[in-house]
Amino acid sequence: MAQLYSSVKPTPMLKDELDIVIPTIRNLDFLEMWRPFFEQYHLIIVQDGDPSKVINIPEGFDYELYNRNDINRILGPKASCISFKDSACRCFGYMVSKKKYIYTIDDDCFVAKDPTGKEINALEQHIKNLLSPSTPHFFNTLYDPYRDGADFVRGYPFSMREGAITAVSHGLWLNIPDYDAPTQLVKPLEKNSRKFDLPLRLPILYVDAVMTIPKGTLFPMCGMNLAFDRELIGPAMYFGLMGDGQPIGRYDDMWAGWCVKVICDHMGWGVKTGLPYIWHSKASNPFVNLKKEYNGIFWQEEAIPFFQSVTLPKECTSVQQCYLELAKLVKEKLGKVDPYFITLATGMVTWIEAWEELNSEEGTEAKAPNGKNE
């Protein structure tokens, strides 16, 4: 009898309310390591590159698989807003999901361990972050006051202790940090670690903390370990037009982060960063990255002040309205920096149109993927 009970798997948090979105160009063997944590959830896999290539997915997972042919078929001319040959294509998975929450992870990310050696259930921690309030309007020096063992410090206003709704949970990485190409080149040996394991390395240690990014503060969002409330902020999670045919790469998630943060600040919602960690296994080629990032390194010096100065009108009461207003401002202001931003602003508008169309009652019937396993 004891054996029978031990074989029954406990139902994970938000099992029927969350999709896991994975962009890939390769076989998804990495899922084997995540099986204890992912197997009971629904996966949306967005295959980038050659749609004729067969992607092998381990047995036992419930998934939908979309390739470029599916994206073109489902979105028609509006497929132009989805990046090709770039992991930014993942945002198509956000669009076709039917769930309230999204967790997205890269296929070179594995299960990390905390300093005690225990495997980290990254998804569970993201869910806890999303289901507890944020504190964007007043910083708590003990970080997340809603975590077990923490609380509000002396001097924190009682009128603000209910906090704000959490829209985004931004996780971090052990082993290979998410560096830009110039930093990769000057720090080729640096790694995030749980301890100082080599005398010549200066690793950033595991920090057991979750904090809310204050209102009015931007951050560089990384898409490799990210969760968000799709029903709340999903329409703004457009990973900007990158990759094939575009003059920039590796800024898709950061573009989404800047847009999302401005809109969350406007709407009064919170964005958390910190736990959970994943193990980022593979450093991308810094010379290839430099070629992709070259324009962005210059353009971000214009884009970031733009986002810092944006004030959305009070008439914008929905995420879609906010995003379309941002698109208009991007075209007006950043279009002067480079014509690419006019193309990007057009993509932002097309993204909202496609989101609205696909998430209407009529649009749900068009979401059938190329591959499905249940």
mmCIF file of C-alpha atoms in Angstrom:
data_model
loop_
_atom_site.group_PDB
_atom_site.id
_atom_site.type_symbol
_atom_site.label_atom_id
_atom_site.label_comp_id
_atom_site.label_asym_id
_atom_site.label_seq_id
_atom_site.Cartn_x
_atom_site.Cartn_y
_atom_site.Cartn_z
ATOM 1 C CA MET A 1 0.000 0.000 0.000
ATOM 2 C CA ALA A 2 2.847 2.370 0.855
ATOM 3 C CA GLN A 3 4.331 1.680 -2.577
ATOM 4 C CA LEU A 4 1.027 2.601 -4.232
ATOM 5 C CA TYR A 5 0.835 5.951 -2.462
ATOM 6 C CA SER A 6 4.469 6.809 -3.196
ATOM 7 C CA SER A 7 3.860 6.426 -6.938
ATOM 8 C CA VAL A 8 1.158 9.106 -6.951
ATOM 9 C CA LYS A 9 2.625 12.421 -8.026
ATOM 10 C CA PRO A 10 1.415 15.507 -6.152
ATOM 11 C CA THR A 11 -0.412 18.046 -8.292
ATOM 12 C CA PRO A 12 1.928 21.021 -8.912
ATOM 13 C CA MET A 13 0.890 24.624 -8.384
ATOM 14 C CA LEU A 14 -1.214 26.171 -11.179
ATOM 15 C CA LYS A 15 -1.048 22.955 -13.204
ATOM 16 C CA ASP A 16 -4.007 23.928 -15.394
ATOM 17 C CA GLU A 17 -3.332 27.663 -15.421
ATOM 18 C CA LEU A 18 0.228 27.853 -16.751
ATOM 19 C CA ASP A 19 1.993 27.078 -20.032
ATOM 20 C CA ILE A 20 5.740 26.596 -20.432
ATOM 21 C CA VAL A 21 7.032 28.239 -23.626
ATOM 22 C CA ILE A 22 10.324 27.027 -25.143
ATOM 23 C CA PRO A 23 11.968 28.388 -28.318
ATOM 24 C CA THR A 24 14.347 25.937 -29.968
ATOM 25 C CA ILE A 25 16.257 24.826 -33.059
ATOM 26 C CA ARG A 26 17.334 21.460 -31.622
ATOM 27 C CA ASN A 27 16.191 18.273 -29.906
ATOM 28 C CA LEU A 28 14.833 18.950 -26.433
ATOM 29 C CA ASP A 29 16.875 16.426 -24.450
ATOM 30 C CA PHE A 30 17.269 19.043 -21.719
ATOM 31 C CA LEU A 31 13.665 18.338 -20.701
ATOM 32 C CA GLU A 32 14.755 15.061 -19.098
ATOM 33 C CA MET A 33 16.436 16.985 -16.305
ATOM 34 C CA TRP A 34 13.324 19.116 -15.850
ATOM 35 C CA ARG A 35 10.925 16.141 -15.948
ATOM 36 C CA PRO A 36 10.145 16.123 -12.192
ATOM 37 C CA PHE A 37 9.134 19.783 -12.393
ATOM 38 C CA PHE A 38 7.666 20.158 -15.903
ATOM 39 C CA GLU A 39 6.054 16.827 -16.775
ATOM 40 C CA GLN A 40 2.582 17.690 -15.490
ATOM 41 C CA TYR A 41 2.445 21.060 -17.244
ATOM 42 C CA HIS A 42 1.537 21.888 -20.834
ATOM 43 C CA LEU A 43 4.434 22.921 -23.087
ATOM 44 C CA ILE A 44 4.314 25.236 -26.093
ATOM 45 C CA ILE A 45 7.394 24.691 -28.247
ATOM 46 C CA VAL A 46 8.212 27.275 -30.912
ATOM 47 C CA GLN A 47 10.616 25.819 -33.469
ATOM 48 C CA ASP A 48 12.824 28.427 -35.086
ATOM 49 C CA GLY A 49 14.718 28.087 -38.358
ATOM 50 C CA ASP A 50 14.078 25.331 -40.907
ATOM 51 C CA PRO A 51 10.472 24.107 -40.436
ATOM 52 C CA SER A 52 11.257 20.819 -42.193
ATOM 53 C CA LYS A 53 13.714 19.804 -39.483
ATOM 54 C CA VAL A 54 12.313 17.203 -37.074
ATOM 55 C CA ILE A 55 12.624 18.159 -33.409
ATOM 56 C CA ASN A 56 12.745 15.217 -30.999
ATOM 57 C CA ILE A 57 10.879 15.689 -27.729
ATOM 58 C CA PRO A 58 11.151 13.162 -24.881
ATOM 59 C CA GLU A 59 8.101 10.975 -24.303
ATOM 60 C CA GLY A 60 5.669 11.747 -21.534
ATOM 61 C CA PHE A 61 5.324 15.495 -22.037
ATOM 62 C CA ASP A 62 2.094 17.216 -23.055
ATOM 63 C CA TYR A 63 3.029 19.710 -25.749
ATOM 64 C CA GLU A 64 2.137 21.691 -28.847
ATOM 65 C CA LEU A 65 4.829 22.315 -31.473
ATOM 66 C CA TYR A 66 4.692 25.286 -33.809
ATOM 67 C CA ASN A 67 7.148 25.983 -36.641
ATOM 68 C CA ARG A 68 7.432 28.876 -39.097
ATOM 69 C CA ASN A 69 4.891 27.331 -41.443
ATOM 70 C CA ASP A 70 2.364 27.255 -38.600
ATOM 71 C CA ILE A 71 3.099 30.865 -37.673
ATOM 72 C CA ASN A 72 2.564 31.966 -41.280
ATOM 73 C CA ARG A 73 -0.618 29.900 -41.582
ATOM 74 C CA ILE A 74 -2.129 31.134 -38.318
ATOM 75 C CA LEU A 75 -1.170 34.805 -38.554
ATOM 76 C CA GLY A 76 -1.134 35.312 -42.317
ATOM 77 C CA PRO A 77 0.397 38.695 -43.251
ATOM 78 C CA LYS A 78 0.658 39.568 -39.551
ATOM 79 C CA ALA A 79 3.349 36.885 -39.185
ATOM 80 C CA SER A 80 5.764 39.655 -40.174
ATOM 81 C CA CYS A 81 5.812 40.757 -36.531
ATOM 82 C CA ILE A 82 7.320 37.430 -35.362
ATOM 83 C CA SER A 83 11.108 37.226 -35.574
ATOM 84 C CA PHE A 84 12.752 34.516 -37.691
ATOM 85 C CA LYS A 85 16.064 32.835 -36.847
ATOM 86 C CA ASP A 86 16.028 34.389 -33.391
ATOM 87 C CA SER A 87 14.756 33.192 -30.005
ATOM 88 C CA ALA A 88 12.425 36.213 -30.036
ATOM 89 C CA CYS A 89 10.035 33.889 -31.880
ATOM 90 C CA ARG A 90 9.073 32.588 -28.423
ATOM 91 C CA CYS A 91 6.528 35.372 -28.059
ATOM 92 C CA PHE A 92 4.334 33.575 -30.597
ATOM 93 C CA GLY A 93 3.863 30.994 -27.846
ATOM 94 C CA TYR A 94 2.561 33.694 -25.535
ATOM 95 C CA MET A 95 0.044 34.685 -28.166
ATOM 96 C CA VAL A 96 -1.389 31.212 -28.774
ATOM 97 C CA SER A 97 -1.471 30.165 -25.121
ATOM 98 C CA LYS A 98 -4.854 29.810 -23.475
ATOM 99 C CA LYS A 99 -3.528 29.993 -19.906
ATOM 100 C CA LYS A 100 -3.342 32.769 -17.342
ATOM 101 C CA TYR A 101 0.395 32.398 -16.669
ATOM 102 C CA ILE A 102 3.498 31.799 -18.798
ATOM 103 C CA TYR A 103 6.928 30.473 -17.883
ATOM 104 C CA THR A 104 9.574 30.655 -20.597
ATOM 105 C CA ILE A 105 12.987 29.005 -20.517
ATOM 106 C CA ASP A 106 15.839 28.452 -22.980
ATOM 107 C CA ASP A 107 16.910 24.971 -24.048
ATOM 108 C CA ASP A 108 20.444 25.410 -22.671
ATOM 109 C CA CYS A 109 19.178 25.981 -19.140
ATOM 110 C CA PHE A 110 19.224 23.178 -16.592
ATOM 111 C CA VAL A 111 18.157 22.569 -13.004
ATOM 112 C CA ALA A 112 20.387 24.474 -10.582
ATOM 113 C CA LYS A 113 21.190 23.609 -6.979
ATOM 114 C CA ASP A 114 21.063 25.901 -3.986
ATOM 115 C CA PRO A 115 24.051 26.216 -1.608
ATOM 116 C CA THR A 116 22.879 23.135 0.340
ATOM 117 C CA GLY A 117 22.951 21.027 -2.821
ATOM 118 C CA LYS A 118 19.174 20.812 -3.156
ATOM 119 C CA GLU A 119 17.743 20.993 -6.672
ATOM 120 C CA ILE A 120 15.833 24.214 -7.270
ATOM 121 C CA ASN A 121 12.264 23.991 -8.523
ATOM 122 C CA ALA A 122 12.485 27.211 -10.526
ATOM 123 C CA LEU A 123 8.906 27.077 -11.723
ATOM 124 C CA GLU A 124 7.503 26.742 -8.212
ATOM 125 C CA GLN A 125 9.485 29.765 -7.027
ATOM 126 C CA HIS A 126 8.284 31.838 -9.998
ATOM 127 C CA ILE A 127 4.701 30.927 -9.146
ATOM 128 C CA LYS A 128 5.203 31.983 -5.527
ATOM 129 C CA ASN A 129 6.630 35.283 -6.755
ATOM 130 C CA LEU A 130 3.645 35.891 -9.035
ATOM 131 C CA LEU A 131 1.016 34.912 -6.478
ATOM 132 C CA SER A 132 2.378 37.214 -3.771
ATOM 133 C CA PRO A 133 2.241 41.023 -3.925
ATOM 134 C CA SER A 134 5.045 43.365 -4.978
ATOM 135 C CA THR A 135 6.281 46.594 -3.404
ATOM 136 C CA PRO A 136 7.043 48.961 -6.324
ATOM 137 C CA HIS A 137 6.098 52.157 -4.514
ATOM 138 C CA PHE A 138 8.271 51.857 -1.398
ATOM 139 C CA PHE A 139 11.440 49.770 -1.100
ATOM 140 C CA ASN A 140 11.629 47.230 1.719
ATOM 141 C CA THR A 141 15.228 46.787 2.907
ATOM 142 C CA LEU A 142 14.529 43.135 3.770
ATOM 143 C CA TYR A 143 13.611 42.648 0.103
ATOM 144 C CA ASP A 144 10.415 40.624 -0.408
ATOM 145 C CA PRO A 145 8.411 41.023 2.818
ATOM 146 C CA TYR A 146 5.947 38.318 1.764
ATOM 147 C CA ARG A 147 8.517 35.495 1.827
ATOM 148 C CA ASP A 148 8.615 33.124 4.790
ATOM 149 C CA GLY A 149 10.895 34.522 7.464
ATOM 150 C CA ALA A 150 10.747 38.106 6.183
ATOM 151 C CA ASP A 151 8.501 41.063 6.928
ATOM 152 C CA PHE A 152 8.196 44.811 6.555
ATOM 153 C CA VAL A 153 10.899 46.754 8.354
ATOM 154 C CA ARG A 154 10.371 49.561 10.843
ATOM 155 C CA GLY A 155 9.288 52.698 9.020
ATOM 156 C CA TYR A 156 7.491 50.957 6.175
ATOM 157 C CA PRO A 157 4.095 52.689 5.752
ATOM 158 C CA PHE A 158 1.232 50.548 7.036
ATOM 159 C CA SER A 159 -1.010 52.022 4.357
ATOM 160 C CA MET A 160 1.198 50.408 1.669
ATOM 161 C CA ARG A 161 1.670 46.950 3.155
ATOM 162 C CA GLU A 162 -0.986 45.294 1.018
ATOM 163 C CA GLY A 163 1.393 45.781 -1.873
ATOM 164 C CA ALA A 164 0.614 45.680 -5.587
ATOM 165 C CA ILE A 165 -0.277 42.920 -8.045
ATOM 166 C CA THR A 166 2.807 41.132 -9.395
ATOM 167 C CA ALA A 167 2.902 41.012 -13.198
ATOM 168 C CA VAL A 168 6.407 39.631 -13.830
ATOM 169 C CA SER A 169 8.872 37.317 -12.086
ATOM 170 C CA HIS A 170 12.406 37.649 -13.483
ATOM 171 C CA GLY A 171 14.750 34.804 -12.529
ATOM 172 C CA LEU A 172 18.544 34.622 -12.620
ATOM 173 C CA TRP A 173 21.268 32.132 -13.592
ATOM 174 C CA LEU A 174 24.193 30.239 -12.157
ATOM 175 C CA ASN A 175 27.291 29.287 -14.150
ATOM 176 C CA ILE A 176 27.221 31.398 -17.359
ATOM 177 C CA PRO A 177 26.002 34.975 -16.696
ATOM 178 C CA ASP A 178 23.832 36.832 -19.189
ATOM 179 C CA TYR A 179 26.555 39.195 -20.369
ATOM 180 C CA ASP A 180 26.786 41.323 -23.488
ATOM 181 C CA ALA A 181 29.541 40.590 -26.006
ATOM 182 C CA PRO A 182 32.092 43.192 -24.819
ATOM 183 C CA THR A 183 31.805 41.933 -21.235
ATOM 184 C CA GLN A 184 32.081 38.327 -22.421
ATOM 185 C CA LEU A 185 35.315 39.217 -24.214
ATOM 186 C CA VAL A 186 36.986 40.915 -21.247
ATOM 187 C CA LYS A 187 35.743 38.384 -18.661
ATOM 188 C CA PRO A 188 35.924 35.029 -20.456
ATOM 189 C CA LEU A 189 36.366 32.984 -17.252
ATOM 190 C CA GLU A 190 33.807 34.652 -15.028
ATOM 191 C CA LYS A 191 30.927 32.527 -13.863
ATOM 192 C CA ASN A 192 28.111 32.743 -11.336
ATOM 193 C CA SER A 193 28.788 30.138 -8.680
ATOM 194 C CA ARG A 194 27.591 28.935 -5.313
ATOM 195 C CA LYS A 195 31.098 29.361 -3.924
ATOM 196 C CA PHE A 196 34.585 30.618 -4.775
ATOM 197 C CA ASP A 197 35.783 27.507 -6.559
ATOM 198 C CA LEU A 198 38.797 28.865 -8.464
ATOM 199 C CA PRO A 199 41.246 31.474 -7.180
ATOM 200 C CA LEU A 200 41.374 33.351 -10.499
ATOM 201 C CA ARG A 201 37.611 33.710 -10.788
ATOM 202 C CA LEU A 202 35.497 36.274 -9.041
ATOM 203 C CA PRO A 203 32.042 34.695 -9.205
ATOM 204 C CA ILE A 204 28.837 36.414 -8.288
ATOM 205 C CA LEU A 205 27.543 34.331 -5.411
ATOM 206 C CA TYR A 206 24.096 32.791 -5.041
ATOM 207 C CA VAL A 207 21.943 35.442 -3.399
ATOM 208 C CA ASP A 208 18.885 34.153 -1.578
ATOM 209 C CA ALA A 209 16.649 37.121 -2.292
ATOM 210 C CA VAL A 210 13.656 38.336 -4.271
ATOM 211 C CA MET A 211 13.059 42.049 -4.645
ATOM 212 C CA THR A 212 10.633 44.352 -6.404
ATOM 213 C CA ILE A 213 12.163 46.700 -8.958
ATOM 214 C CA PRO A 214 11.073 50.183 -7.830
ATOM 215 C CA LYS A 215 8.639 52.241 -9.845
ATOM 216 C CA GLY A 216 10.464 54.471 -12.313
ATOM 217 C CA THR A 217 13.469 52.140 -12.580
ATOM 218 C CA LEU A 218 14.194 50.182 -15.755
ATOM 219 C CA PHE A 219 16.049 46.866 -15.851
ATOM 220 C CA PRO A 220 17.638 44.573 -18.466
ATOM 221 C CA MET A 221 15.122 41.741 -18.709
ATOM 222 C CA CYS A 222 16.460 38.333 -19.732
ATOM 223 C CA GLY A 223 14.024 35.906 -21.372
ATOM 224 C CA MET A 224 15.790 32.655 -20.501
ATOM 225 C CA ASN A 225 14.172 32.239 -17.040
ATOM 226 C CA LEU A 226 11.051 34.374 -16.921
ATOM 227 C CA ALA A 227 7.447 34.083 -15.760
ATOM 228 C CA PHE A 228 4.550 36.482 -16.074
ATOM 229 C CA ASP A 229 0.813 36.905 -15.736
ATOM 230 C CA ARG A 230 -0.283 36.546 -19.342
ATOM 231 C CA GLU A 231 -3.822 37.816 -18.734
ATOM 232 C CA LEU A 232 -2.429 40.918 -17.063
ATOM 233 C CA ILE A 233 0.658 41.940 -19.060
ATOM 234 C CA GLY A 234 0.752 39.464 -21.973
ATOM 235 C CA PRO A 235 -0.050 41.965 -24.761
ATOM 236 C CA ALA A 236 3.086 43.943 -23.832
ATOM 237 C CA MET A 237 5.398 40.898 -23.848
ATOM 238 C CA TYR A 238 6.388 41.386 -27.460
ATOM 239 C CA PHE A 239 9.995 40.343 -27.945
ATOM 240 C CA GLY A 240 10.989 42.991 -30.484
ATOM 241 C CA LEU A 241 11.680 42.255 -34.135
ATOM 242 C CA MET A 242 15.159 40.717 -34.367
ATOM 243 C CA GLY A 243 17.132 38.123 -36.303
ATOM 244 C CA ASP A 244 16.875 37.398 -40.006
ATOM 245 C CA GLY A 245 16.663 40.562 -42.086
ATOM 246 C CA GLN A 246 17.049 42.908 -39.089
ATOM 247 C CA PRO A 247 20.072 45.065 -38.180
ATOM 248 C CA ILE A 248 20.093 44.000 -34.526
ATOM 249 C CA GLY A 249 19.889 40.922 -32.321
ATOM 250 C CA ARG A 250 19.940 39.940 -28.631
ATOM 251 C CA TYR A 251 17.843 42.939 -27.592
ATOM 252 C CA ASP A 252 14.422 41.309 -28.005
ATOM 253 C CA ASP A 253 13.874 40.447 -24.343
ATOM 254 C CA MET A 254 15.318 43.738 -23.138
ATOM 255 C CA TRP A 255 13.003 45.662 -25.456
ATOM 256 C CA ALA A 256 10.069 43.743 -24.015
ATOM 257 C CA GLY A 257 11.342 44.475 -20.499
ATOM 258 C CA TRP A 258 11.560 48.210 -21.079
ATOM 259 C CA CYS A 259 8.046 48.319 -22.534
ATOM 260 C CA VAL A 260 6.627 46.083 -19.815
ATOM 261 C CA LYS A 261 8.202 48.071 -16.995
ATOM 262 C CA VAL A 262 6.899 51.407 -18.269
ATOM 263 C CA ILE A 263 3.408 49.925 -18.588
ATOM 264 C CA CYS A 264 3.526 48.183 -15.195
ATOM 265 C CA ASP A 265 4.566 51.477 -13.589
ATOM 266 C CA HIS A 266 1.652 53.208 -15.303
ATOM 267 C CA MET A 267 -0.836 50.525 -14.255
ATOM 268 C CA GLY A 268 0.482 50.244 -10.687
ATOM 269 C CA TRP A 269 1.760 46.650 -10.979
ATOM 270 C CA GLY A 270 4.991 45.129 -9.725
ATOM 271 C CA VAL A 271 7.987 43.389 -11.320
ATOM 272 C CA LYS A 272 10.142 41.076 -9.190
ATOM 273 C CA THR A 273 13.702 39.901 -9.777
ATOM 274 C CA GLY A 274 16.029 37.481 -7.996
ATOM 275 C CA LEU A 275 15.122 33.890 -7.177
ATOM 276 C CA PRO A 276 14.805 31.410 -8.790
ATOM 277 C CA TYR A 277 18.129 30.443 -10.332
ATOM 278 C CA ILE A 278 18.617 28.082 -13.242
ATOM 279 C CA TRP A 279 21.926 26.598 -14.470
ATOM 280 C CA HIS A 280 22.877 28.281 -17.745
ATOM 281 C CA SER A 281 25.085 25.682 -19.389
ATOM 282 C CA LYS A 282 26.423 27.220 -22.562
ATOM 283 C CA ALA A 283 28.122 30.530 -23.320
ATOM 284 C CA SER A 284 27.254 31.842 -26.768
ATOM 285 C CA ASN A 285 30.060 32.988 -29.084
ATOM 286 C CA PRO A 286 31.062 36.557 -28.090
ATOM 287 C CA PHE A 287 32.199 37.443 -31.616
ATOM 288 C CA VAL A 288 28.878 36.341 -33.110
ATOM 289 C CA ASN A 289 27.109 38.198 -30.307
ATOM 290 C CA LEU A 290 29.092 41.365 -30.978
ATOM 291 C CA LYS A 291 27.972 41.351 -34.589
ATOM 292 C CA LYS A 292 24.345 41.007 -33.457
ATOM 293 C CA GLU A 293 24.620 43.579 -30.672
ATOM 294 C CA TYR A 294 26.778 46.179 -32.423
ATOM 295 C CA ASN A 295 23.964 48.576 -33.371
ATOM 296 C CA GLY A 296 22.099 47.945 -30.136
ATOM 297 C CA ILE A 297 25.090 48.969 -28.018
ATOM 298 C CA PHE A 298 24.826 52.437 -29.557
ATOM 299 C CA TRP A 299 21.047 52.574 -29.869
ATOM 300 C CA GLN A 300 20.383 51.624 -26.251
ATOM 301 C CA GLU A 301 21.985 54.925 -25.211
ATOM 302 C CA GLU A 302 19.074 56.617 -26.991
ATOM 303 C CA ALA A 303 16.388 54.038 -26.222
ATOM 304 C CA ILE A 304 16.866 53.914 -22.456
ATOM 305 C CA PRO A 305 16.526 57.704 -21.911
ATOM 306 C CA PHE A 306 13.458 57.541 -24.137
ATOM 307 C CA PHE A 307 11.797 54.933 -21.899
ATOM 308 C CA GLN A 308 12.915 56.763 -18.763
ATOM 309 C CA SER A 309 11.166 59.927 -19.940
ATOM 310 C CA VAL A 310 7.960 58.349 -21.279
ATOM 311 C CA THR A 311 4.754 59.325 -19.513
ATOM 312 C CA LEU A 312 1.672 57.465 -20.682
ATOM 313 C CA PRO A 313 -1.572 59.478 -20.705
ATOM 314 C CA LYS A 314 -4.175 58.668 -18.048
ATOM 315 C CA GLU A 315 -6.587 57.813 -20.873
ATOM 316 C CA CYS A 316 -4.539 54.627 -21.407
ATOM 317 C CA THR A 317 -6.381 52.232 -19.106
ATOM 318 C CA SER A 318 -5.533 48.897 -20.754
ATOM 319 C CA VAL A 319 -2.231 47.250 -21.642
ATOM 320 C CA GLN A 320 -3.180 47.320 -25.327
ATOM 321 C CA GLN A 321 -3.831 51.070 -25.228
ATOM 322 C CA CYS A 322 -0.548 51.648 -23.405
ATOM 323 C CA TYR A 323 1.368 49.537 -25.907
ATOM 324 C CA LEU A 324 -0.095 51.277 -28.947
ATOM 325 C CA GLU A 325 0.758 54.633 -27.381
ATOM 326 C CA LEU A 326 4.322 53.409 -26.848
ATOM 327 C CA ALA A 327 4.493 52.267 -30.475
ATOM 328 C CA LYS A 328 3.426 55.721 -31.624
ATOM 329 C CA LEU A 329 6.086 57.378 -29.455
ATOM 330 C CA VAL A 330 8.762 54.931 -30.610
ATOM 331 C CA LYS A 331 8.026 55.865 -34.212
ATOM 332 C CA GLU A 332 8.036 59.596 -33.449
ATOM 333 C CA LYS A 333 11.090 59.752 -31.183
ATOM 334 C CA LEU A 334 13.328 56.762 -31.901
ATOM 335 C CA GLY A 335 12.504 56.730 -35.610
ATOM 336 C CA LYS A 336 14.877 59.705 -35.820
ATOM 337 C CA VAL A 337 17.716 57.519 -34.471
ATOM 338 C CA ASP A 338 17.394 54.859 -37.171
ATOM 339 C CA PRO A 339 14.684 53.683 -39.620
ATOM 340 C CA TYR A 340 14.766 50.309 -37.844
ATOM 341 C CA PHE A 341 12.678 51.803 -35.041
ATOM 342 C CA ILE A 342 9.952 52.721 -37.531
ATOM 343 C CA THR A 343 9.904 49.063 -38.612
ATOM 344 C CA LEU A 344 9.859 47.993 -34.972
ATOM 345 C CA ALA A 345 6.992 50.376 -34.146
ATOM 346 C CA THR A 346 5.018 48.910 -37.062
ATOM 347 C CA GLY A 347 5.741 45.440 -35.689
ATOM 348 C CA MET A 348 4.460 46.515 -32.278
ATOM 349 C CA VAL A 349 1.146 47.628 -33.773
ATOM 350 C CA THR A 350 0.871 44.448 -35.854
ATOM 351 C CA TRP A 351 1.594 42.383 -32.724
ATOM 352 C CA ILE A 352 -1.353 43.959 -30.876
ATOM 353 C CA GLU A 353 -3.629 43.462 -33.874
ATOM 354 C CA ALA A 354 -2.605 39.792 -34.084
ATOM 355 C CA TRP A 355 -2.995 39.339 -30.315
ATOM 356 C CA GLU A 356 -6.508 40.788 -30.405
ATOM 357 C CA GLU A 357 -7.466 38.739 -33.435
ATOM 358 C CA LEU A 358 -6.078 35.459 -32.130
ATOM 359 C CA ASN A 359 -7.450 35.873 -28.621
ATOM 360 C CA SER A 360 -10.977 36.666 -29.732
ATOM 361 C CA GLU A 361 -13.550 33.873 -29.621
ATOM 362 C CA GLU A 362 -13.315 33.471 -33.381
ATOM 363 C CA GLY A 363 -9.522 33.394 -33.335
ATOM 364 C CA THR A 364 -9.167 30.459 -30.953
ATOM 365 C CA GLU A 365 -10.091 27.971 -33.677
ATOM 366 C CA ALA A 366 -7.086 28.983 -35.816
ATOM 367 C CA LYS A 367 -4.475 28.039 -33.205
ATOM 368 C CA ALA A 368 -4.001 24.391 -34.226
ATOM 369 C CA PRO A 369 -0.263 23.524 -34.175
ATOM 370 C CA ASN A 370 1.779 21.364 -36.511
ATOM 371 C CA GLY A 371 2.604 18.866 -33.789
ATOM 372 C CA LYS A 372 0.697 17.930 -30.651
ATOM 373 C CA ASN A 373 1.190 15.262 -28.024
ATOM 374 C CA GLU A 374 -1.174 14.660 -25.129
#
